[in-house]
CSV table of C-alpha atoms and ligand atoms in Angstrom, one decimal:
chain,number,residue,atom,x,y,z
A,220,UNK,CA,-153.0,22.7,115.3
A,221,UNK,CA,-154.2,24.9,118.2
A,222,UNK,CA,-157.6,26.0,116.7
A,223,UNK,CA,-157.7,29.3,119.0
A,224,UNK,CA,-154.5,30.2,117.8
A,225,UNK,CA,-155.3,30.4,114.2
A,226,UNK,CA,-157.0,33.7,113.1
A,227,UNK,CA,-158.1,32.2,109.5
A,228,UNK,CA,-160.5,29.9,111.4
A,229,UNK,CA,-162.5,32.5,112.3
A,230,UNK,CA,-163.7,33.6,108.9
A,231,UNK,CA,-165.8,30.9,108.3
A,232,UNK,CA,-169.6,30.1,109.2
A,233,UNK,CA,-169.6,27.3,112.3
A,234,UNK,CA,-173.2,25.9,113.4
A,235,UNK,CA,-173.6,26.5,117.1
A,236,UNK,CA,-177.3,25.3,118.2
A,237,UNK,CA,-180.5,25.0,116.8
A,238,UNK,CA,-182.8,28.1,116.7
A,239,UNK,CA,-185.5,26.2,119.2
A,240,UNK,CA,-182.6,26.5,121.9
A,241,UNK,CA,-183.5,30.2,121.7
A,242,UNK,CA,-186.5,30.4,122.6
A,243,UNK,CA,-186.3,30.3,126.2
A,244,UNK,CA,-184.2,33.3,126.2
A,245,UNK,CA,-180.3,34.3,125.3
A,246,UNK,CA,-177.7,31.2,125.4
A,247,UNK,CA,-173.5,31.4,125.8
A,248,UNK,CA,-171.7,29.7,123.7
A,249,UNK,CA,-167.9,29.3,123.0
A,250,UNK,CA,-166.8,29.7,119.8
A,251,UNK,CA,-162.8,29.0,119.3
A,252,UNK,CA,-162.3,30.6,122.7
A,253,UNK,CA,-164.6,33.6,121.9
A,254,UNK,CA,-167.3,33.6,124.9
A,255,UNK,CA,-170.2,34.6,123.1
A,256,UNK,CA,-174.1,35.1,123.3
A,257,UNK,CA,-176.5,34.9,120.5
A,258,UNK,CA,-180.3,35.7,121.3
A,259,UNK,CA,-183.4,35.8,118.7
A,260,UNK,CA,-185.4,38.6,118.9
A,261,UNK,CA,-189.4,38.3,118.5
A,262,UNK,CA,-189.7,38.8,114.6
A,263,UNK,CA,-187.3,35.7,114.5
A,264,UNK,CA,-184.1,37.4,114.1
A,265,UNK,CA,-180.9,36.6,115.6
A,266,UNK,CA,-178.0,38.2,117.0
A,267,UNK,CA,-174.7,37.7,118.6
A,268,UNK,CA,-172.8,39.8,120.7
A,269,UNK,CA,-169.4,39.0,122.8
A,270,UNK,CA,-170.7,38.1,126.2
A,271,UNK,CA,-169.5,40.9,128.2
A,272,UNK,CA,-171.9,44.2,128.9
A,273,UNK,CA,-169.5,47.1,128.6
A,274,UNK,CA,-170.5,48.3,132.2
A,275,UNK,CA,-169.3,45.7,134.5
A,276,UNK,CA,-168.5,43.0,132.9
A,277,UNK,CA,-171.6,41.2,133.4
A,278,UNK,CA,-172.5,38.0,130.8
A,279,UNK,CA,-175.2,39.3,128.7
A,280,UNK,CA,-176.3,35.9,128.3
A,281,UNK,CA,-177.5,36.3,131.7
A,282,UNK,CA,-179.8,38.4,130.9
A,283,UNK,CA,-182.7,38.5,129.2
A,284,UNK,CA,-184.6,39.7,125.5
A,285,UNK,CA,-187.2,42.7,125.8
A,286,UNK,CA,-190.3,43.1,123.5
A,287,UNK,CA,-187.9,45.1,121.5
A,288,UNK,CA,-185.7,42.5,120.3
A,289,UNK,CA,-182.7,43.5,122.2
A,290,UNK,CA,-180.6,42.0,125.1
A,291,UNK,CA,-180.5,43.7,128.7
A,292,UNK,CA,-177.5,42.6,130.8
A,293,UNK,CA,-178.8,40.8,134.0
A,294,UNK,CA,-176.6,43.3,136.1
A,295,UNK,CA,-177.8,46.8,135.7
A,296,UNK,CA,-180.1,46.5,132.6
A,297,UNK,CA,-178.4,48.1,130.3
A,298,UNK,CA,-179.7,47.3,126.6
A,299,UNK,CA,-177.9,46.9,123.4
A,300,UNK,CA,-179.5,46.7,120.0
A,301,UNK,CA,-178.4,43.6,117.6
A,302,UNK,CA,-175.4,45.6,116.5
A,303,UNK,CA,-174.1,45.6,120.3
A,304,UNK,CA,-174.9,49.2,120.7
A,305,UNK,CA,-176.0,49.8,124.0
A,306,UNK,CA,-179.4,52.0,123.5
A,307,UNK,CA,-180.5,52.3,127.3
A,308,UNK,CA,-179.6,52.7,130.7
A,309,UNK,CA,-182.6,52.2,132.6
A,310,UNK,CA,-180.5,54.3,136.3
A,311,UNK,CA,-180.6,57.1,133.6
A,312,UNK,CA,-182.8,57.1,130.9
A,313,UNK,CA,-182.4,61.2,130.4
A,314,UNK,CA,-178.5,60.8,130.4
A,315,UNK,CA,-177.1,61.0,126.5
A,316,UNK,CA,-175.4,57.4,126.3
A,317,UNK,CA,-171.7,57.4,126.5
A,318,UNK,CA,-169.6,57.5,123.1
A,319,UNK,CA,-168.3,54.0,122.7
A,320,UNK,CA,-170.5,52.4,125.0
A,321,UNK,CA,-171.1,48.7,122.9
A,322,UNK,CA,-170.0,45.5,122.6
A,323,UNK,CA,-168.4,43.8,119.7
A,324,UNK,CA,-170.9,42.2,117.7
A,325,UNK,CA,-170.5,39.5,115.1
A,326,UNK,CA,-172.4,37.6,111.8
A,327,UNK,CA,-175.2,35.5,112.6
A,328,UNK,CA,-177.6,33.5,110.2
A,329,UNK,CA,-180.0,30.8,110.7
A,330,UNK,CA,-179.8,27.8,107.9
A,331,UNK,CA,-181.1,24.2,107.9
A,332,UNK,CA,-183.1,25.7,111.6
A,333,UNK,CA,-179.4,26.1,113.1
A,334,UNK,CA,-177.9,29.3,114.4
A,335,UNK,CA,-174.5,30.6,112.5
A,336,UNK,CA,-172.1,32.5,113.4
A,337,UNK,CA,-168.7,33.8,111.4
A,338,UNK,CA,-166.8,35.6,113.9
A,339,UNK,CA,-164.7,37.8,110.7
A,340,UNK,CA,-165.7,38.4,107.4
A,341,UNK,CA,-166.6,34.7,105.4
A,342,UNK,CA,-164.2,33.1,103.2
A,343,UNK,CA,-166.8,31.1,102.2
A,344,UNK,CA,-170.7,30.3,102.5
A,345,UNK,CA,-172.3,28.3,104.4
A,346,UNK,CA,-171.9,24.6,102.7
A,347,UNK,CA,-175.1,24.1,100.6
A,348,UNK,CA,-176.8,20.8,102.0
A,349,UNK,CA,-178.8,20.3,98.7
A,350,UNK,CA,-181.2,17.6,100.6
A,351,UNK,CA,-182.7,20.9,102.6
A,352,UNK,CA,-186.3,21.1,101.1
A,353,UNK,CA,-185.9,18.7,98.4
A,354,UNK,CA,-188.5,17.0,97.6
A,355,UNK,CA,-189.1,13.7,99.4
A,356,UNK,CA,-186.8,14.4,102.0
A,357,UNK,CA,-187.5,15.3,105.5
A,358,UNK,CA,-185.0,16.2,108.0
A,359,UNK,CA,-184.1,14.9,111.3
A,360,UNK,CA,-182.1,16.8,114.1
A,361,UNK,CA,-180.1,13.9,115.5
A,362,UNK,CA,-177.9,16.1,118.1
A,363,UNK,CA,-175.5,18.7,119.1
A,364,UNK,CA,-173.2,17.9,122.0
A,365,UNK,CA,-170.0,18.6,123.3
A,366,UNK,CA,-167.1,16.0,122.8
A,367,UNK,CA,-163.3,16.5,123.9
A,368,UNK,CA,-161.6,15.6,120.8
A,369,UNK,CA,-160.6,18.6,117.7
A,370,UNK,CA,-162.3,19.2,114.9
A,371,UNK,CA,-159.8,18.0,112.5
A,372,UNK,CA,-159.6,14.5,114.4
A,373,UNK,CA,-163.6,14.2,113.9
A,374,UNK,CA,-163.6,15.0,110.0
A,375,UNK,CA,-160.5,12.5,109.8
A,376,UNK,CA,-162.5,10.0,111.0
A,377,UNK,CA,-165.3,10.7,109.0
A,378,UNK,CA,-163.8,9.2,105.8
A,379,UNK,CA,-161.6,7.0,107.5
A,380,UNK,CA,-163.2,3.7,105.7
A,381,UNK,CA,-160.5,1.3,107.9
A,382,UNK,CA,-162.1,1.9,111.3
A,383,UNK,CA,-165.6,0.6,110.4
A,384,UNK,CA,-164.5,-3.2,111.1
A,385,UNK,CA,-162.9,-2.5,114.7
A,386,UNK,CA,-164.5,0.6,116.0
A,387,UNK,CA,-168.1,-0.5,114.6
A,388,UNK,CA,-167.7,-4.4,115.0
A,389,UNK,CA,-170.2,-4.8,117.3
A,390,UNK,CA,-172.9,-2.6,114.8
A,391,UNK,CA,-172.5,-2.4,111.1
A,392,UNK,CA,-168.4,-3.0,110.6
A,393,UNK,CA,-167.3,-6.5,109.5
A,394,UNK,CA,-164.6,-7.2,111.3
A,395,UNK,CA,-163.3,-10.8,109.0
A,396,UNK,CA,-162.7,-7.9,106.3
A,397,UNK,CA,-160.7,-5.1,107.2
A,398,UNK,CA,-158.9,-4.5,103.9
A,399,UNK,CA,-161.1,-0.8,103.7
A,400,UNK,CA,-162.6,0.3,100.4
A,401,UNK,CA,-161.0,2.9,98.4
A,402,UNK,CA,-162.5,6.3,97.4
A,403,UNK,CA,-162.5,7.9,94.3
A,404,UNK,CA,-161.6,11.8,95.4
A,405,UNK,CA,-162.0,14.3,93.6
A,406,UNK,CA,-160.8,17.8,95.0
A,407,UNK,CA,-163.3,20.9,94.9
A,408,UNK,CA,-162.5,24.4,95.5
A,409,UNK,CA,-163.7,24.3,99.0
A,410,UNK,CA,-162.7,20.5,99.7
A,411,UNK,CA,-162.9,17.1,98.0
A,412,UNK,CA,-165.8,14.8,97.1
A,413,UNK,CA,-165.3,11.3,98.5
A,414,UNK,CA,-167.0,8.2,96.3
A,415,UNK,CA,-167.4,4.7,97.2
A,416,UNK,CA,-168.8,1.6,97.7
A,417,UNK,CA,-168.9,-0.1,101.4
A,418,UNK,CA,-170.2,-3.2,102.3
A,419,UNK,CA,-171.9,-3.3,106.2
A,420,UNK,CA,-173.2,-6.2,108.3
A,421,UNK,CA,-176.7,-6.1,108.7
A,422,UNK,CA,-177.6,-5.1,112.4
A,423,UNK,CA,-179.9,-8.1,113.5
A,424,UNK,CA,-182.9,-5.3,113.7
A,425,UNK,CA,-182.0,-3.1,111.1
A,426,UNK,CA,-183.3,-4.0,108.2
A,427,UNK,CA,-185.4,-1.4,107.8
A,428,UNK,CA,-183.3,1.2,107.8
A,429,UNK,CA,-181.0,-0.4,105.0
A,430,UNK,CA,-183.5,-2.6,103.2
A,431,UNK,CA,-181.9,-5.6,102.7
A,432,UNK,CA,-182.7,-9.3,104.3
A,433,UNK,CA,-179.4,-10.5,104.2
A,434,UNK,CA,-176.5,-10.7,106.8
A,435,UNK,CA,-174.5,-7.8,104.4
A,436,UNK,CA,-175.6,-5.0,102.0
A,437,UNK,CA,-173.7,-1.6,100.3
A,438,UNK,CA,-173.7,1.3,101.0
A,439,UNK,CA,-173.1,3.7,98.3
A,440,UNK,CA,-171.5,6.8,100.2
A,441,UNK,CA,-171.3,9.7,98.0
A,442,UNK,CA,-169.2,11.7,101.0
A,443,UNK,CA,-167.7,15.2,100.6
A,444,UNK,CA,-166.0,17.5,103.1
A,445,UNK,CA,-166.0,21.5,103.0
A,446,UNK,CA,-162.9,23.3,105.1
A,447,UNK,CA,-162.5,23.3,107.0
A,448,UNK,CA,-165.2,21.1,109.6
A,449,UNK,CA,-168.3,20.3,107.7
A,450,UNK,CA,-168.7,17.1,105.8
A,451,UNK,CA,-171.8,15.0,104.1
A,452,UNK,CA,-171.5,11.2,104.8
A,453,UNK,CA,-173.9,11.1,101.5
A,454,UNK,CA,-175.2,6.9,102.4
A,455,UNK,CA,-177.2,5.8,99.6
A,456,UNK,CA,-178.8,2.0,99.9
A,457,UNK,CA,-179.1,0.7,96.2
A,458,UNK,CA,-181.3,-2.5,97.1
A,459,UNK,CA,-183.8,-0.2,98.9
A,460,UNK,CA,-182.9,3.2,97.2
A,461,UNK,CA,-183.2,4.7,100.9
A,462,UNK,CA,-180.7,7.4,100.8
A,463,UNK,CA,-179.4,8.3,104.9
A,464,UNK,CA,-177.6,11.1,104.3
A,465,UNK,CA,-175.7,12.8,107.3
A,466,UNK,CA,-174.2,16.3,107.7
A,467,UNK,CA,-172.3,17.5,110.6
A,468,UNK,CA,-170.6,20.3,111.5
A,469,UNK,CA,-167.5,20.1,114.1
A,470,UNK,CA,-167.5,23.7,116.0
A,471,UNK,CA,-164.9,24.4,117.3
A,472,UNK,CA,-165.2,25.3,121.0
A,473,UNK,CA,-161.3,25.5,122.2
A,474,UNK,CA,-158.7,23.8,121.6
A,475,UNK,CA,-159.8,20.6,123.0
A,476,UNK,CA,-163.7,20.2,122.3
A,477,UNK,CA,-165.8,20.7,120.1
A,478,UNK,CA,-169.9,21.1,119.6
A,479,UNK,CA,-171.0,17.8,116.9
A,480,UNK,CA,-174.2,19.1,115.6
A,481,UNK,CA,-175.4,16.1,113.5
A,482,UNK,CA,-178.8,16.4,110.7
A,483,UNK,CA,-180.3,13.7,108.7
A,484,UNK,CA,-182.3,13.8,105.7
A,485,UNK,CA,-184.0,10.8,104.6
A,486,UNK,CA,-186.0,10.1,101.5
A,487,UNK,CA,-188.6,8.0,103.1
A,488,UNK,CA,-191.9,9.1,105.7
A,489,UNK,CA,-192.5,9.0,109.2
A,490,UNK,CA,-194.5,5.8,109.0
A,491,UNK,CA,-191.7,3.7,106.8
A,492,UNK,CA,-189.3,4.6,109.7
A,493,UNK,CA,-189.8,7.0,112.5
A,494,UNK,CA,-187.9,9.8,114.1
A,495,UNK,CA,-187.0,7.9,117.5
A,496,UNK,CA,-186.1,4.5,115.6
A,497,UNK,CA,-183.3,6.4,113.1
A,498,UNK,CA,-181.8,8.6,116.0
A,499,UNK,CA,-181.6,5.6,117.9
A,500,UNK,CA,-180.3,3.7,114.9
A,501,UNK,CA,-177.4,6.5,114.5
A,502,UNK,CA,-177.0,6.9,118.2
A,503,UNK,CA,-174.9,3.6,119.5
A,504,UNK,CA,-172.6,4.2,115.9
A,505,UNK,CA,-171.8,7.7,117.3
A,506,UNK,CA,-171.1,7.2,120.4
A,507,UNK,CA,-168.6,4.0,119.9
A,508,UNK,CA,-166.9,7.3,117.5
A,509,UNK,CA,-167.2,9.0,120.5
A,510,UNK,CA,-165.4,6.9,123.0
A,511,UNK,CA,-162.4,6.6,120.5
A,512,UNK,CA,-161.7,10.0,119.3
A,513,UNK,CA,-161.8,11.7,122.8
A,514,UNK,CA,-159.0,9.2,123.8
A,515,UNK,CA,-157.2,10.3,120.8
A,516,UNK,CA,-154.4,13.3,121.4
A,517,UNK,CA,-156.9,16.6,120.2
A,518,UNK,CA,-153.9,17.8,118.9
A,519,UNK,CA,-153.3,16.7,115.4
A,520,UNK,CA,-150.8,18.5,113.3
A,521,UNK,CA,-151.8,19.7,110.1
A,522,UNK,CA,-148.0,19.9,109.2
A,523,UNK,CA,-147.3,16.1,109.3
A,524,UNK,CA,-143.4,16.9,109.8
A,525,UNK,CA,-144.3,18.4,113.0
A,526,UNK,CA,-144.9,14.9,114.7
A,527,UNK,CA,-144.8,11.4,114.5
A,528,UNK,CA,-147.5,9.5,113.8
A,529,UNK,CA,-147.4,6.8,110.8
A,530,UNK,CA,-150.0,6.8,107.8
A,531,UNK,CA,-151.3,4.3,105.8
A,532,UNK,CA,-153.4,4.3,102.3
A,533,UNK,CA,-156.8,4.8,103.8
A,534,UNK,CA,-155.5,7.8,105.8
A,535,UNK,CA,-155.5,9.6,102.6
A,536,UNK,CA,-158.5,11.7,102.9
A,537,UNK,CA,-157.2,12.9,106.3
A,538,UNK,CA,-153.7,13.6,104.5
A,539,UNK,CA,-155.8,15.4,102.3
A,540,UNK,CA,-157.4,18.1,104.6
A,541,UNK,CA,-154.4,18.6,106.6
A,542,UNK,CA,-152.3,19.7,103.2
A,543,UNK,CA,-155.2,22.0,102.6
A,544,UNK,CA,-155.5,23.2,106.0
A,545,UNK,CA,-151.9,23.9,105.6
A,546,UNK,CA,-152.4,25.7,102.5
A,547,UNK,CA,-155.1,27.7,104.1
A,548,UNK,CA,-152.5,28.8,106.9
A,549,UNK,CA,-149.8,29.6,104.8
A,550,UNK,CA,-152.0,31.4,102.1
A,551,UNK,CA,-153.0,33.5,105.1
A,552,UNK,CA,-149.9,34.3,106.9
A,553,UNK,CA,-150.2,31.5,109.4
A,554,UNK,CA,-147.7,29.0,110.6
A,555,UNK,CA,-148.9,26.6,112.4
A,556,UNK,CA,-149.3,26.6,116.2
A,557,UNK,CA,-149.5,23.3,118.4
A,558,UNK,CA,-148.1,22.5,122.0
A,559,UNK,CA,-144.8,21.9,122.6
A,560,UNK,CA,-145.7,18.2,123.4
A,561,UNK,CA,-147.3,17.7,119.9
A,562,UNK,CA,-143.6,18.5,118.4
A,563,UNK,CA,-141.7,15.9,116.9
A,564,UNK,CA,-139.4,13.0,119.1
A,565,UNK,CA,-137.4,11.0,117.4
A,566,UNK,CA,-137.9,7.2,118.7
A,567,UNK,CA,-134.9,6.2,120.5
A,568,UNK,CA,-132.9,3.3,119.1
A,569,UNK,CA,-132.3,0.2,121.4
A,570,UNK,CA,-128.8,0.8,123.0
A,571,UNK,CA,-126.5,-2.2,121.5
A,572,UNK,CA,-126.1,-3.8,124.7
A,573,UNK,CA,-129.5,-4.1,125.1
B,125,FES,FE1,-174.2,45.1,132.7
B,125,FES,FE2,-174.0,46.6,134.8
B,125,FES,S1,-172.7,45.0,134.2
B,125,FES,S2,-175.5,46.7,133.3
B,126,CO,CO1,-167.2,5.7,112.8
């Protein structure tokens, strides 16, 4: 599935960067090949506008905010307000601004201290991660970084419970035992809920994090996944009660990368386990995800006719999303678009003298 290529993607909320990154002024950002730039304005507000002034072309995100709130393309200065009106020309400040002089602008909303951004009208809110001011919890930014993989191949592997014991081995995966837990699903309107119980090596210097002693422990994951690129990996230690709860959201950027932004509520404080020692817990896990997926084709078919690649139980989950990405398509309109090389070939048999 060519993410660009698919209108319905754009109605729903993606997470692009944390607010903080706005404070030193307007940023770019790609969102499924839509150059954008989103800006805050001084009463904390945020906008975003497509990234092209409607005088020369210029990237407003190479410009700058004035004590107004509003962005002024680095070019000429001309201004536009939050709706991507332009308001001034600076050259002419006497001369009535031309009819139709703006730039498209599109939904932007700041949750769990990330910037939003649906680029058409929502078919849905933005997932509710009920950890966000809970009491007892605190919340960690882990990261947001660009990987060369697809969205649908990240969330895959998120409840893929059969790569732990190769792709982990070295961290938490047990690689004597790769028969993979099952999980119980159960399907929601927006998704599925994913239960089940994993059992991890302990990391030699771990044990705070998961509480226990011993060389394994469970993990009670309590996952779920939202369409179409947001999940919860919901990691709940019994033997400590520490509950490690992930959310990430896979933006998609183009067609072949995507922006990971990662969060992590915890149920414990600063001094049982600080900020540094869980985000470099987390860190070597991602990145041996990392080094997998981008080696992976980013073009995974949501139509599994369309190619071949073989399935086995545990891919279930991921058959799961794709049907209802599907769905989603269809229900809209869509067929599904993917490269020519993505298409189907039939293995060639063995020629009998062979
Ligand atoms: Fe933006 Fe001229 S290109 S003001
Ligand atoms: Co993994």
């Amino acid at each position: 599935m060519l993410v660009t290529q698919q209108p319905v993607l754009r109605r729903f909320w993606y997470a692009l960067m944390p607010l903080h990154a706005l404070d030193s002024g307007p940023k770019p950002f790609t969102l499924l090949g839509e150059k954008l730039v989103v800006w805050k304005t001084p009463d904390g507000q945020t906008a975003a506008l497509r990234d092209r002034c409607c005088h020369r072309t210029a990237q407003l995100s190479k410009g700058f905010v004035d004590d107004a709130g509003r962005i002024v393309c680095g070019y000429h200065g001309w201004t536009y307000d939050c709706s991507g009106r332009c308001v001034h020309i600076p050259q002419n400040p006497d001369m009535a601004i031309p009819a139709g002089a703006r730039v498209e602008s599109f939904r932007c909303a700041v949750r769990y201290g990330y910037v939003w951004v649906a680029l058409e009208e929502p078919l849905a809110p933005i997932p509710e991660f009920v950890e966000e001011g809970a009491a007892g919890f605190r919340r960690i930014f882990q990261f947001h970084e660009r990987w060369s993989t697809s969205p649908l191949r990240f969330m895959e592997n998120a409840f893929d419970n059969s790569h732990f014991s190769f792709v982990h081995k070295a961290n938490f995966g047990i690689f004597e035992q790769p028969k993979p837990s099952s999980y119980r699903i159960d399907v929601t309107e927006d998704g599925f809920e994913a239960e089940t119980l994993v059992p991890i090596r302990n990391p030699v210097h771990g044990h705070r994090i998961t509480g226990s002693t011993g060389e394994f422990t469970q993990r009670h994951l309590r996952n779920r996944w939202w369409l179409p690129f947001v999940r919860r990996f919901g990691c709940e230690y019994p033997e400590s009660g520490i509950h490690h709860i992930i959310y990430n959201c896979a933006t998609p950027i183009d067609d072949d990368h995507i922006m990971l932004a990662q969060w992590l509520y915890r149920n414990d404080q600063e001094s049982d386990c600080s900020t540094q020692e869980l985000i470099a817990w987390d860190r070597p896990i991602v990145d041996e995800d990392r080094d997998i997926l981008e080696a992976t084709d980013p073009d995974a078919c949501v139509d599994t006719r369309r190619r071949v690649e073989f399935h086995m139980e545990s891919d279930k989950p991921g058959l799961m999303m794709r049907k209802r990405l599907l769905e989603l398509l269809h229900a809209h309109g869509e067929e599904e678009v993917f490269r020519p090389s993505a298409a189907k070939r039939i293995p060639l048999n063995p020629s009998p003298s062979q």
